[in-house]
Coordinates of C-alpha atoms and ligand atoms in Angstrom, one line a residue:
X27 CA -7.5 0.7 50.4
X28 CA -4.0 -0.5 50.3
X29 CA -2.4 0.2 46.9
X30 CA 1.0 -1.5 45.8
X31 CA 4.3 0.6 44.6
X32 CA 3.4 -1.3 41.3
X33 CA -0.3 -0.3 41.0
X34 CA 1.0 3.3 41.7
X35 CA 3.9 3.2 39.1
X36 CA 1.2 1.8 36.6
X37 CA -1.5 4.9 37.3
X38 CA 1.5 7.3 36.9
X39 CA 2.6 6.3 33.4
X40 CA -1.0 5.9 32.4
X41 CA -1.5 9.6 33.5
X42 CA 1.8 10.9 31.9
X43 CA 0.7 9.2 29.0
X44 CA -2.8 10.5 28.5
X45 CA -1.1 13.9 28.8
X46 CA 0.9 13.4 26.0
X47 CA -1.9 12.1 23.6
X48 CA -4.4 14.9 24.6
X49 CA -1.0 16.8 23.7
X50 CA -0.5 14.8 20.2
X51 CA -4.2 15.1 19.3
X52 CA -4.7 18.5 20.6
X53 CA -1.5 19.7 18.2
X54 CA -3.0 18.7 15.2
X55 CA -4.2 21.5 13.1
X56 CA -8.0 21.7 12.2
X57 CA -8.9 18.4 15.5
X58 CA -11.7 19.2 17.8
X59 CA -10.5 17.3 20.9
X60 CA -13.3 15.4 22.8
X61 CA -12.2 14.0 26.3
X62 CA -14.7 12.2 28.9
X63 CA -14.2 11.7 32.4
X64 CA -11.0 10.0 32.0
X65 CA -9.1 12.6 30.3
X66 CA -8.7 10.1 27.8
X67 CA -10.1 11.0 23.7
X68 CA -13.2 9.1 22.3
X69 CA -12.3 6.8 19.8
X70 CA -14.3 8.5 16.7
X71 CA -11.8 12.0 16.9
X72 CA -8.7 9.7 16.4
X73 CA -10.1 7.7 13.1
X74 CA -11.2 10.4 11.9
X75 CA -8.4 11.8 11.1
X76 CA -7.0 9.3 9.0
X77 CA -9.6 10.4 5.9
X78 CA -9.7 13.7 6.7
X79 CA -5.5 14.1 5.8
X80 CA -4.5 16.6 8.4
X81 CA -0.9 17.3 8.4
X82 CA 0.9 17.3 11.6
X83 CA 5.0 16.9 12.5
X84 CA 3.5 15.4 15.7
X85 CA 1.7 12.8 13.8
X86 CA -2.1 11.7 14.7
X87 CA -1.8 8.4 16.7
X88 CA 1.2 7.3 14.9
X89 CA 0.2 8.5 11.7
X90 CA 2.9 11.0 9.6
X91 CA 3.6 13.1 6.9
X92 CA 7.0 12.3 7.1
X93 CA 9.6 9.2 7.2
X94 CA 12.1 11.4 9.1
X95 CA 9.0 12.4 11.3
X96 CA 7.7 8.6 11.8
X97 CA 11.4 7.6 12.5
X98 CA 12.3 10.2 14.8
X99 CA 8.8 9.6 17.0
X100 CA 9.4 6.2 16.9
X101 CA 12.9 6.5 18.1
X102 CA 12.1 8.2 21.5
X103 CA 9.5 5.8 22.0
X104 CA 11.9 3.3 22.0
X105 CA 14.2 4.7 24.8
X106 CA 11.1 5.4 26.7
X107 CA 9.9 1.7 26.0
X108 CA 13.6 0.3 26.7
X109 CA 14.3 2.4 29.4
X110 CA 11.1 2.9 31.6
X111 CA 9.3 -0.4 30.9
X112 CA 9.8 -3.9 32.6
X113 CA 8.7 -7.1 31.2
X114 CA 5.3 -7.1 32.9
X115 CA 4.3 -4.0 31.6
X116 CA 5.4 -5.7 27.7
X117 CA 3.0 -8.4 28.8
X118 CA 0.0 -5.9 30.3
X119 CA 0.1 -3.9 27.2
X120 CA 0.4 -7.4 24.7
X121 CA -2.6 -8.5 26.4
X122 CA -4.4 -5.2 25.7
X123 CA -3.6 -4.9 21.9
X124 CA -4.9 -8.4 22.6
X125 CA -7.9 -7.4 23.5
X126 CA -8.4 -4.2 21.4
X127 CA -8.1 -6.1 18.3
X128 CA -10.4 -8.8 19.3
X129 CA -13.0 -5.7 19.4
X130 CA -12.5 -4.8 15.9
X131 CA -12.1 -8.1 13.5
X132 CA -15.3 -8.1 12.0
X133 CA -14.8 -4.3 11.2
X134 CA -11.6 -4.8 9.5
X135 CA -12.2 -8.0 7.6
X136 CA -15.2 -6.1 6.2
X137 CA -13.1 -2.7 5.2
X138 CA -9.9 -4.7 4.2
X139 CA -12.3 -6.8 1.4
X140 CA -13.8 -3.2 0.8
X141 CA -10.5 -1.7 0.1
X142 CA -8.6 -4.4 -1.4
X143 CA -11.2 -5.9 -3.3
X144 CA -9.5 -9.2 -2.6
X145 CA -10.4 -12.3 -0.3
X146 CA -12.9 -13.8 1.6
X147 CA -14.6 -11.5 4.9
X148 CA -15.3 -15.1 6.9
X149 CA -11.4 -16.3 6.6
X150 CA -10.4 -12.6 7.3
X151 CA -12.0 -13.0 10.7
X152 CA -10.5 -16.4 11.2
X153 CA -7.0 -15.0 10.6
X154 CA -7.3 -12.2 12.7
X155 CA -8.7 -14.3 15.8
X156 CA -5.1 -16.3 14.8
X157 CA -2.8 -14.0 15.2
X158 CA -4.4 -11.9 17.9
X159 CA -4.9 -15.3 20.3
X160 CA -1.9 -17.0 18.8
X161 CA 0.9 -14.5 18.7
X162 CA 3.6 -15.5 21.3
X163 CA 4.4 -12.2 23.6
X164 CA 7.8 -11.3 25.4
X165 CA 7.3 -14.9 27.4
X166 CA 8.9 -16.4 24.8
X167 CA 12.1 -14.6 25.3
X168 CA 13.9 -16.9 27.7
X169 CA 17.6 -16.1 29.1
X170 CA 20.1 -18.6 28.6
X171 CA 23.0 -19.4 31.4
X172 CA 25.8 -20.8 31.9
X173 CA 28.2 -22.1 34.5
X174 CA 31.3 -23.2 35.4
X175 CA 35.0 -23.2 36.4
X176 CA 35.6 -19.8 34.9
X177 CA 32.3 -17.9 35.5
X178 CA 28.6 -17.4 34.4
X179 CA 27.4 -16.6 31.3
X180 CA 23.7 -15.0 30.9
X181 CA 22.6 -14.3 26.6
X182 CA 19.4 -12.6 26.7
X183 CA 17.6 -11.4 23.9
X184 CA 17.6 -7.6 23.1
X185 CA 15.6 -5.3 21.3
X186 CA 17.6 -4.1 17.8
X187 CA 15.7 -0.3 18.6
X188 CA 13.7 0.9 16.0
X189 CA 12.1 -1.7 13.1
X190 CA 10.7 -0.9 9.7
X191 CA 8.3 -3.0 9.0
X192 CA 6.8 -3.5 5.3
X193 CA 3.3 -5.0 5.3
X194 CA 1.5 -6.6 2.0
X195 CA -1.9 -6.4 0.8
X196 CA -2.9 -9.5 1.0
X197 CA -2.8 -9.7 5.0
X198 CA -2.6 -5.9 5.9
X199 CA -3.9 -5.7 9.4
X200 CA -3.5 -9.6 10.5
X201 CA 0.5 -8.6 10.1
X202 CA 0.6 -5.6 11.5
X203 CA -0.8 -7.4 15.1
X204 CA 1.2 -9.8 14.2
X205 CA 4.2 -8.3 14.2
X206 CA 3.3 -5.2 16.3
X207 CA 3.4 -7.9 19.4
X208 CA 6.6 -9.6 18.4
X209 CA 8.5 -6.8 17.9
X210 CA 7.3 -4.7 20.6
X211 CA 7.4 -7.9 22.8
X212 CA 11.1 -7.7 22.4
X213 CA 11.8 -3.8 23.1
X214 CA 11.5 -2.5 19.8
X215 CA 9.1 0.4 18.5
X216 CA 8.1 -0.3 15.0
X217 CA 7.4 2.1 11.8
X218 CA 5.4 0.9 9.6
X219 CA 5.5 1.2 5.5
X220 CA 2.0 -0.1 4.6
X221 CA 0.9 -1.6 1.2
X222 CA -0.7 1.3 -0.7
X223 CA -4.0 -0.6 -1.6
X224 CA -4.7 -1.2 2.1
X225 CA -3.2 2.1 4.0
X226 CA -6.6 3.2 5.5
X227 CA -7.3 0.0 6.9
X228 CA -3.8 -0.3 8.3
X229 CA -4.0 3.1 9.6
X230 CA -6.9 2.8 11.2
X231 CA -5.7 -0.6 12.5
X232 CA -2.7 1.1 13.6
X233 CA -4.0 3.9 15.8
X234 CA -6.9 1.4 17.4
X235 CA -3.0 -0.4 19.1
X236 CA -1.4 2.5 19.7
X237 CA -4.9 3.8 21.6
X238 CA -5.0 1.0 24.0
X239 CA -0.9 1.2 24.2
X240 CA -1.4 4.4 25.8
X241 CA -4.5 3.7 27.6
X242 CA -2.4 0.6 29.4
X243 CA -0.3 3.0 30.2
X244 CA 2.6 2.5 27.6
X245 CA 4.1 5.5 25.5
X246 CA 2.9 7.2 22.6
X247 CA 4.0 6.4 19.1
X248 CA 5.4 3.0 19.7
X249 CA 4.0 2.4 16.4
X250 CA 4.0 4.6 13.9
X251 CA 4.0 4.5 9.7
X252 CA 3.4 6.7 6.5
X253 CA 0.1 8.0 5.8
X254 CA 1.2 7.9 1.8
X255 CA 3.3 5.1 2.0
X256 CA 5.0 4.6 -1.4
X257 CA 8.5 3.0 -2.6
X258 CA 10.7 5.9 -2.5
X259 CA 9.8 5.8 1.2
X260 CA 10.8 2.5 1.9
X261 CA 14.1 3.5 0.7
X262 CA 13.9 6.7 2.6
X263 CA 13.4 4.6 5.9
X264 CA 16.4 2.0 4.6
X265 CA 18.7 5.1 4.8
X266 CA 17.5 6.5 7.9
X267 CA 20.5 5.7 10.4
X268 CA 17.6 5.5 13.5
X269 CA 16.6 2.1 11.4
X270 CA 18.3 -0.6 12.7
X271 CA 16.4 -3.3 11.0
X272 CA 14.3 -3.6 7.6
X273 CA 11.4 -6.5 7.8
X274 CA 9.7 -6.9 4.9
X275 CA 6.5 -9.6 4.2
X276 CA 5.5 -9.5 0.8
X277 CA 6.6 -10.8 -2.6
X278 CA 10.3 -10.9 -4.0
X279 CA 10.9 -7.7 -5.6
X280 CA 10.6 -6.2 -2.4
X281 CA 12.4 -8.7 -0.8
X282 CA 15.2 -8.7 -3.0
X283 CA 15.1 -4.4 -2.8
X284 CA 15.4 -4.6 1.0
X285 CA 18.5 -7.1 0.6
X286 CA 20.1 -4.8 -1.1
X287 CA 19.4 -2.0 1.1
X288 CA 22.8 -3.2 3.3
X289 CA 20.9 -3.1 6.2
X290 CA 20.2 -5.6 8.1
X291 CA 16.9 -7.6 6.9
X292 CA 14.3 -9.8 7.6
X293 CA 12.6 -11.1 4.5
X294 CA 9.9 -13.0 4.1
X295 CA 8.6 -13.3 0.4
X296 CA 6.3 -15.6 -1.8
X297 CA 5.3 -18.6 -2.2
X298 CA 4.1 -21.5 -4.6
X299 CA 3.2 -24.3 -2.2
X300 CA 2.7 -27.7 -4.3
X301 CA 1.1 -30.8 -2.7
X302 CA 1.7 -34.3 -3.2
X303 CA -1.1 -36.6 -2.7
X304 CA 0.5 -40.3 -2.9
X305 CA -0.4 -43.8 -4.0
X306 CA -0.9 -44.7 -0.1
X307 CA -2.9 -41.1 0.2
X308 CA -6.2 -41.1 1.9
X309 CA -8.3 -39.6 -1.1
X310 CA -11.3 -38.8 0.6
X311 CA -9.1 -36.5 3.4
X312 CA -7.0 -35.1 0.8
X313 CA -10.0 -33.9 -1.2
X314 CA -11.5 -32.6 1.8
X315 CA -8.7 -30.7 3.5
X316 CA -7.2 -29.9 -0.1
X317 CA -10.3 -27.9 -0.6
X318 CA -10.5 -26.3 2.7
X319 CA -6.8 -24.6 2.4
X320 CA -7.0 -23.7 -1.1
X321 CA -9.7 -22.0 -1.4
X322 CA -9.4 -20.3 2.3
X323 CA -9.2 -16.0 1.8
X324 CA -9.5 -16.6 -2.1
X325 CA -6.0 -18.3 -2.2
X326 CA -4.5 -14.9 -1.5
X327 CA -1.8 -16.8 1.5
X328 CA 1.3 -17.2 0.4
X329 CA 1.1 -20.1 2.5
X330 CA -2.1 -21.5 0.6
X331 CA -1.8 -25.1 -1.6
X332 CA -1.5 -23.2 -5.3
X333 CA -1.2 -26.7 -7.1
X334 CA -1.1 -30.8 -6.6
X335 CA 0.6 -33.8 -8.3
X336 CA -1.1 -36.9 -7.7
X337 CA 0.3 -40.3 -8.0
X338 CA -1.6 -43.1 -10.1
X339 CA -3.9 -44.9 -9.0
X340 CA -5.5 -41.8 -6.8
X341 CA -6.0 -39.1 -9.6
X342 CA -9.5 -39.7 -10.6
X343 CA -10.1 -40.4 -6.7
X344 CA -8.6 -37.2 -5.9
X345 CA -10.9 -35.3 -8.6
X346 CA -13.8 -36.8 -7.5
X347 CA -13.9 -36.1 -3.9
X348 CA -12.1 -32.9 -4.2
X349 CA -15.7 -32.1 -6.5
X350 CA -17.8 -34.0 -3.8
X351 CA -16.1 -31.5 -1.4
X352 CA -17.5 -28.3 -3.4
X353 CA -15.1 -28.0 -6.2
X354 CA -16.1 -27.3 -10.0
X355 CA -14.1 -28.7 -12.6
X356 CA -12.9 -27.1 -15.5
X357 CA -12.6 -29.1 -19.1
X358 CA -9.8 -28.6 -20.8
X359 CA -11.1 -25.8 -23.0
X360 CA -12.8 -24.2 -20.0
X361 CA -9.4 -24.2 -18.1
X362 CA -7.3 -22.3 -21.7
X363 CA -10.1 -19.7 -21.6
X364 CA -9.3 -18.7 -18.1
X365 CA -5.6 -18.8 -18.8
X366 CA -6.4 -16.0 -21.0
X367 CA -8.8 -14.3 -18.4
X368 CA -6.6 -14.7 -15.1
X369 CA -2.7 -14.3 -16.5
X370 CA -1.2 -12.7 -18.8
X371 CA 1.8 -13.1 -20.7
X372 CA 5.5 -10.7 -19.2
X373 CA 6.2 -7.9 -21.0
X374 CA 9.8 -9.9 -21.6
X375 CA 7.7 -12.1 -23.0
X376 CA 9.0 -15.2 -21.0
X377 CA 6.3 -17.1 -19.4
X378 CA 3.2 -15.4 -17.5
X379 CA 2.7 -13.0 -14.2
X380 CA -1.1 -12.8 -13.1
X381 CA -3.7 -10.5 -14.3
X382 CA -4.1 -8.4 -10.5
X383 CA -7.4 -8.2 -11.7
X384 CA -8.4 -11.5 -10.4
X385 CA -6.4 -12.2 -7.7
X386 CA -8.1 -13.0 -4.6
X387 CA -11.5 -12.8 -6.5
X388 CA -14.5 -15.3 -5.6
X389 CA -14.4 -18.3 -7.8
X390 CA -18.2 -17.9 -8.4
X391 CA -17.0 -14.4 -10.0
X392 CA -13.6 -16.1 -12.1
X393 CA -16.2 -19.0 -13.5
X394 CA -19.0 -16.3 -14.3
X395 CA -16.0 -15.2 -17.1
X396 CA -16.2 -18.7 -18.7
X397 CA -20.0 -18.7 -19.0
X398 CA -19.8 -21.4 -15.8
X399 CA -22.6 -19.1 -13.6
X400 CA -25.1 -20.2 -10.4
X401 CA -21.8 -20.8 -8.7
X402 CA -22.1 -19.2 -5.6
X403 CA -21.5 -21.4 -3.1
X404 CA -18.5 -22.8 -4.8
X405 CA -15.2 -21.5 -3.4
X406 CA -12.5 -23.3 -5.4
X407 CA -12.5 -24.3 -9.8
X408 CA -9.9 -27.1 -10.5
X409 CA -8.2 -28.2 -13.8
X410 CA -5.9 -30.9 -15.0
X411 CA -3.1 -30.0 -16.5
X412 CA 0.4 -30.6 -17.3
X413 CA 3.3 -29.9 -15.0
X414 CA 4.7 -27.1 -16.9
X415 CA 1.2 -25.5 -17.3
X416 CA 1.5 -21.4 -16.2
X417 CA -1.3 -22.3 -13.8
X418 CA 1.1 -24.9 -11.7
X419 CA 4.4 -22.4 -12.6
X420 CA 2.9 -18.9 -11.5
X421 CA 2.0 -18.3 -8.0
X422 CA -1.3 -16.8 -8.9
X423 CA -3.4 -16.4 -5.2
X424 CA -7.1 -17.4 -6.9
X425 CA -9.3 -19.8 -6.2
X426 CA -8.0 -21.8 -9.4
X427 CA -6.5 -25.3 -8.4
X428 CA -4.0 -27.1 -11.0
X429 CA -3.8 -30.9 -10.8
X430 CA -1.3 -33.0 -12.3
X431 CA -1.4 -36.1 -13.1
X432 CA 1.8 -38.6 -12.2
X433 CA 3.1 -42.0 -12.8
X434 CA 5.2 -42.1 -9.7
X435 CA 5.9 -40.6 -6.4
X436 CA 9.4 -39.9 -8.0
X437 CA 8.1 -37.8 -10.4
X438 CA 5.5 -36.2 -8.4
X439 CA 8.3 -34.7 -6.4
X440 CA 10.3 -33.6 -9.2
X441 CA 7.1 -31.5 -10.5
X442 CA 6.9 -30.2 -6.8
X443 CA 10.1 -29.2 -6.8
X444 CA 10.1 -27.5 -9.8
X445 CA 6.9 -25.7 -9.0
X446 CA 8.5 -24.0 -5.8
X447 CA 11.1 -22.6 -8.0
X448 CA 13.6 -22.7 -4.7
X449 CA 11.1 -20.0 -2.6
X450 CA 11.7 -22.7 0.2
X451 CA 8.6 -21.8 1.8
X452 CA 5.7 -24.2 2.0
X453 CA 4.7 -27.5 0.9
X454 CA 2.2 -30.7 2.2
X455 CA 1.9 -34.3 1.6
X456 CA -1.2 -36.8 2.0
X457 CA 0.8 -39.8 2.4
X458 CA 0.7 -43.2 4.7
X459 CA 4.0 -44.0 4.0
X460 CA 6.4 -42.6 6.6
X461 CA 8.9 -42.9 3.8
X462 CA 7.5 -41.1 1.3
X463 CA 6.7 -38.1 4.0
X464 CA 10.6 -38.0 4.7
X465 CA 12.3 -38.2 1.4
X466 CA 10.3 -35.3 0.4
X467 CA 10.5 -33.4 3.1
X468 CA 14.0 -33.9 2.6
X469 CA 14.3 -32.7 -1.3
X470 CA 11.3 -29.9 -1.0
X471 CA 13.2 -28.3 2.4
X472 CA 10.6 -25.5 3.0
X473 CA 10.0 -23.4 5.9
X474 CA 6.6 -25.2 6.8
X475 CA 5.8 -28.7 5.8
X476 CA 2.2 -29.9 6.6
X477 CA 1.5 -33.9 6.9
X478 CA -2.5 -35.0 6.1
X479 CA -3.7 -31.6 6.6
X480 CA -4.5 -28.1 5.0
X481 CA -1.1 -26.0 5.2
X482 CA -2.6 -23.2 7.3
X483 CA -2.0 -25.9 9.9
X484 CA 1.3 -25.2 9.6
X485 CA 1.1 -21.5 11.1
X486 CA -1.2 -22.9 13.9
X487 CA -4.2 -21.9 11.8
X488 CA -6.6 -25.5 12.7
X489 CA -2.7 -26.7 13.7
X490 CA -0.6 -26.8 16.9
X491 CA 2.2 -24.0 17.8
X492 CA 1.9 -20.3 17.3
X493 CA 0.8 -18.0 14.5
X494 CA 2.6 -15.7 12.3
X495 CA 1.5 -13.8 9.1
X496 CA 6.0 -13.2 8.3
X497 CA 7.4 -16.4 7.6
X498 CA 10.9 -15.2 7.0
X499 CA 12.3 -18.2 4.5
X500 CA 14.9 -16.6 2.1
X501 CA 16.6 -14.6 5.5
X502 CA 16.4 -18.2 7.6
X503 CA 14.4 -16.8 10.8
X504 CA 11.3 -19.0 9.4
X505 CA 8.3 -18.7 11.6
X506 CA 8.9 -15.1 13.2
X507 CA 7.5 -14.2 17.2
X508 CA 9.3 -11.9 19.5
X509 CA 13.1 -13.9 19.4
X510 CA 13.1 -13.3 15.6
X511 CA 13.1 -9.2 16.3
X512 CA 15.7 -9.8 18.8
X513 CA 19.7 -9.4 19.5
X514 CA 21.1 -12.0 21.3
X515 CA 23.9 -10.2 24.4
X516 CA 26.2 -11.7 26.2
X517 CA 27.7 -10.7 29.6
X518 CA 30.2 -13.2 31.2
X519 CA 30.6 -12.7 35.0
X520 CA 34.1 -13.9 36.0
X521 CA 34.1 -15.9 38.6
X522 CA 34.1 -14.4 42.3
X523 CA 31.1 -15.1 44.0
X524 CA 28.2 -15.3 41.9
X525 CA 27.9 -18.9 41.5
X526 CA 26.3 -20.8 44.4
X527 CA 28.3 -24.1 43.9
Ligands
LIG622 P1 3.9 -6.9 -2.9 O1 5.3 -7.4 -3.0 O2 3.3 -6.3 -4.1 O3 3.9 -5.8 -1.7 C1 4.4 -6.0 -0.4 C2 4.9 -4.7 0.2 O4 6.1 -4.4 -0.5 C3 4.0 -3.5 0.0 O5 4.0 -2.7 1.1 C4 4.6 -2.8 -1.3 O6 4.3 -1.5 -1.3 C5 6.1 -3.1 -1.1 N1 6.9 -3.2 -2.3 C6 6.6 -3.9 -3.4 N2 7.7 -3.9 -4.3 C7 8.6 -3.1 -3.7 C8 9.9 -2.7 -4.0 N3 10.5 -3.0 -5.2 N4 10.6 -1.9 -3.2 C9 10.1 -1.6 -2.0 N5 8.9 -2.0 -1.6 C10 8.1 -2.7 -2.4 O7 3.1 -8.1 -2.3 P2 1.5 -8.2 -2.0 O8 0.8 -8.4 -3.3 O9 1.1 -7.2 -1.1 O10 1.5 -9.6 -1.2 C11 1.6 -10.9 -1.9 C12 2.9 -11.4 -2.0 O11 3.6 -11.5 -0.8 C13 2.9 -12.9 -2.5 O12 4.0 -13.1 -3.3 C14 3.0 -13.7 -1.2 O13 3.5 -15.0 -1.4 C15 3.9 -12.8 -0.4 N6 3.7 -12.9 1.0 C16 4.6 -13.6 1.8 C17 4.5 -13.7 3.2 C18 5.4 -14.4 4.0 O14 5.3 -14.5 5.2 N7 6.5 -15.1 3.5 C19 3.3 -13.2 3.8 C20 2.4 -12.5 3.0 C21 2.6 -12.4 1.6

């Protein structure tokens, strides 16, 4: 059997490597180590650890005690990863993250709606098969070059070293695939502050990659996070000098803490995506597709229609087949009683923040509050209102739907505008004129802007392009993948005999 230099460099590092997990696991005080014929550990020993709490310096699959510990583990990963790796063994090891996830979506969408208590377990597994299928790897990293009279010039995209990553609740393990194959994709090793509501779920997602990392034959700990993850740690991580970038998805406290931080930052923060639904709109689509996004994972996406101004003549079009589509209604006394139920006024007592209560609930469960019951297979309650109402002003993530009611397209897109309050981050139109589809675009500028279709479109979710659950807005990179996680380098050759004309 011939074997080639590269199928022998492969079996090498996937033999170092399983040394240095039986090592890892083996370290960790109170673990009964169970290894087959591979030398490799059955999968229940690792997950197990995660709710049993066992301490160890030397973490357990990328799970620490420590941020100095998750840093510094991280960090040698990273030379290893930099330093020892090529390209195709990025891609090998992409492609079996790939294909461990794929193994465990149903598992997670069911623990993350166990843990959470938020969302939907059908568009959990939808998400997941997104970003696991739709996630560009390190192919995307092209090298630019350039020549002429006085040289070439080659800029390739380099890792930054080690990332922090923050990861919200309402998407825990879709980002951390998501942005564990764009960031590793481009050289880095990532540690991982999790949201506290979902940190068994991410943990366990966590050490499921780094398993088949290391059984690919990359090196340990090229992820690692926080088994307690809390705030002060976050700005433990921000100070550690091994950080060389902070990424945080999530809403805008914590974006505006990490821009603070002085480190270099990648934010990505909320939402409020309005719609317009024109004079020239297709009703029946918008009430369709209007429907579909809006109600998809309980409203929880910060990418998710939260409200819609309709132009006259289409309002009471739009009502009707967004109900034939499987809407309920609210009246207007219906909709002040779950004002009440679903936000609540600020402690500064300016305007309303949501009750957390409800967010992400079933709208079956937010209409049972209201007397409205028999709901079940109803996924999304709308309400007219006006365009100040809280329901259009707060980004709320429920499966409640504000419509409002315009006289113009002029003054729809004032509304809209308002409604974003600046987050420059999502919007749609249903519109046949080309016009109309411009000049907003234009005023609203978001990150993502969706003609005739749900906005989930937008992140290649029923759309074209890739997927990504960190759509950096208020930092500029927009739609992350590998580049985003990347230095760009220069090296200019002078000229002397490189060139070939
Ligand atoms: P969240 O802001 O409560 O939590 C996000 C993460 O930030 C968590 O890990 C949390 O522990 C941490 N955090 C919160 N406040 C912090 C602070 N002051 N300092 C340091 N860390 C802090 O958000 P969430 O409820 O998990 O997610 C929903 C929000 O995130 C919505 O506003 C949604 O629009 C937004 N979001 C944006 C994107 C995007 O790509 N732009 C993606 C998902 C969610």
């Amino acid at each position: 059997m011939d074997i080639s230099s590269q199928e022998i460099e492969s079996i090498v590092k996937q033999v170092i490597a399983g040394m240095q997990m039986s090592q890892t696991t083996a370290n960790a005080p109170g673990n009964t180590v169970s290894q087959g014929s591979t030398g490799r550990m059955s999968e229940p020993v690792f997950r197990q650890n995660v709710s049993t709490g066992t301490a160890s310096v030397n973490g357990e699959l990328g799970v620490f005690d420590k941020a100095e510990d998750a840093v510094e583990a991280a960090w040698k990963a990273q030379r290893d990863w930099v330093t020892n790796y090529k390209i195709e063994d990025r891609q090998r090891i992409v492609e079996a993250i790939r294909r461990a996830a794929r193994a465990h979506v149903e598992e997670w969408s069911r623990n993350i709606v166990e843990e959470t208590g938020m969302g939907r377990y059908e568009d959990k597994v939808e998400k997941h098969l997104a970003v696991i299928n739709k996630t560009p790897g390190p192919e995307c990293l092209s090298t630019e070059a350039m020549s002429g009279d006085t040289g070439l010039m080659l800029e390739e995209y380099a890792p930054f070293g080690v990332i922090c990553s923050i990861t919200p609740t309402t998407n825990p393990t879709e980002t951390i695939i998501n942005n564990t194959i764009s960031m590793i994709s481009g050289g880095n090793t990532v540690v991982y502050n999790v949201h506290p509501r979902a940190k068994k779920v991410s943990a366990d997602c966590l050490q499921v990659l780094n398993k088949a990392i290391i059984e690919a034959g990359g090196p340990a700990n090229l992820l690692t996070m926080l088994r307690e993850p809390t705030m002060d740690s976050v700005d433990q991580l921000a100070a550690n000098p091994k950080i060389r970038l902070m990424a945080g998805t999530g809403g805008m406290g914590m974006v505006n803490a990490l821009l603070r931080s002085g480190k270099k930052c990648i934010g990505a923060g909320a939402g409020n995506p309005p719609v317009i639904v024109d004079e020239t709109a297709d009703v029946e689509l918008a009430g369709k597709k209007i429907y579909e996004g809006a109600s998809f994972d309980n409203n929880i996406l910060c990418f998710a229609e939260k409200e819609v101004f309709v132009v006259e003549p289409n309002c009471d079009g739009f009502l009707h087949t967004i109900q034939k589509a499987g809407a309920y209604l609210l009246n207007a006394a219906q909709t002040e009683q779950l004002v009440k139920i679903c936000l609540q006024p600020k402690k500064n007592g300016q305007g309303y923040e949501v009750n957390k209560k409800w967010v992400g609930q079933d709208a079956a469960r937010i209409l049972e509050q209201i007397g409205v019951t028999g709901m079940e297979q109803c996924r999304l309650a709308v309400c007219e209102v006006p365009a100040d109402h809280p329901f259009v002003m707060v980004e709320q993530m429920m499966p409640v739907l504000p419509v409002v009611r315009c006289q113009s397209f002029e003054t729809a897109m004032e509304y809209a505008l308002a409604a974003e309050h600046g987050n420059r981050h999502t919007a749609s139109i249903f519109s046949k004129d080309v016009n109309h589809m411009t000049q907003f675009a234009r005023l609203i500028e978001t990150t993502i802007y969706v003609k005739n279709s749900c906005t989930k479109a937008g992140v290649g979710i029923g759309g074209e392009g890739y997927c990504t659950m960190t759509i950096a807005g208020p930092t500029g990179e927009g739609i992350t993948c590998a580049k985003s996680f990347c230095r760009k380098r220069r090296c200019m050759l002078a000229e002397g005999g490189l060139r070939i004309i």
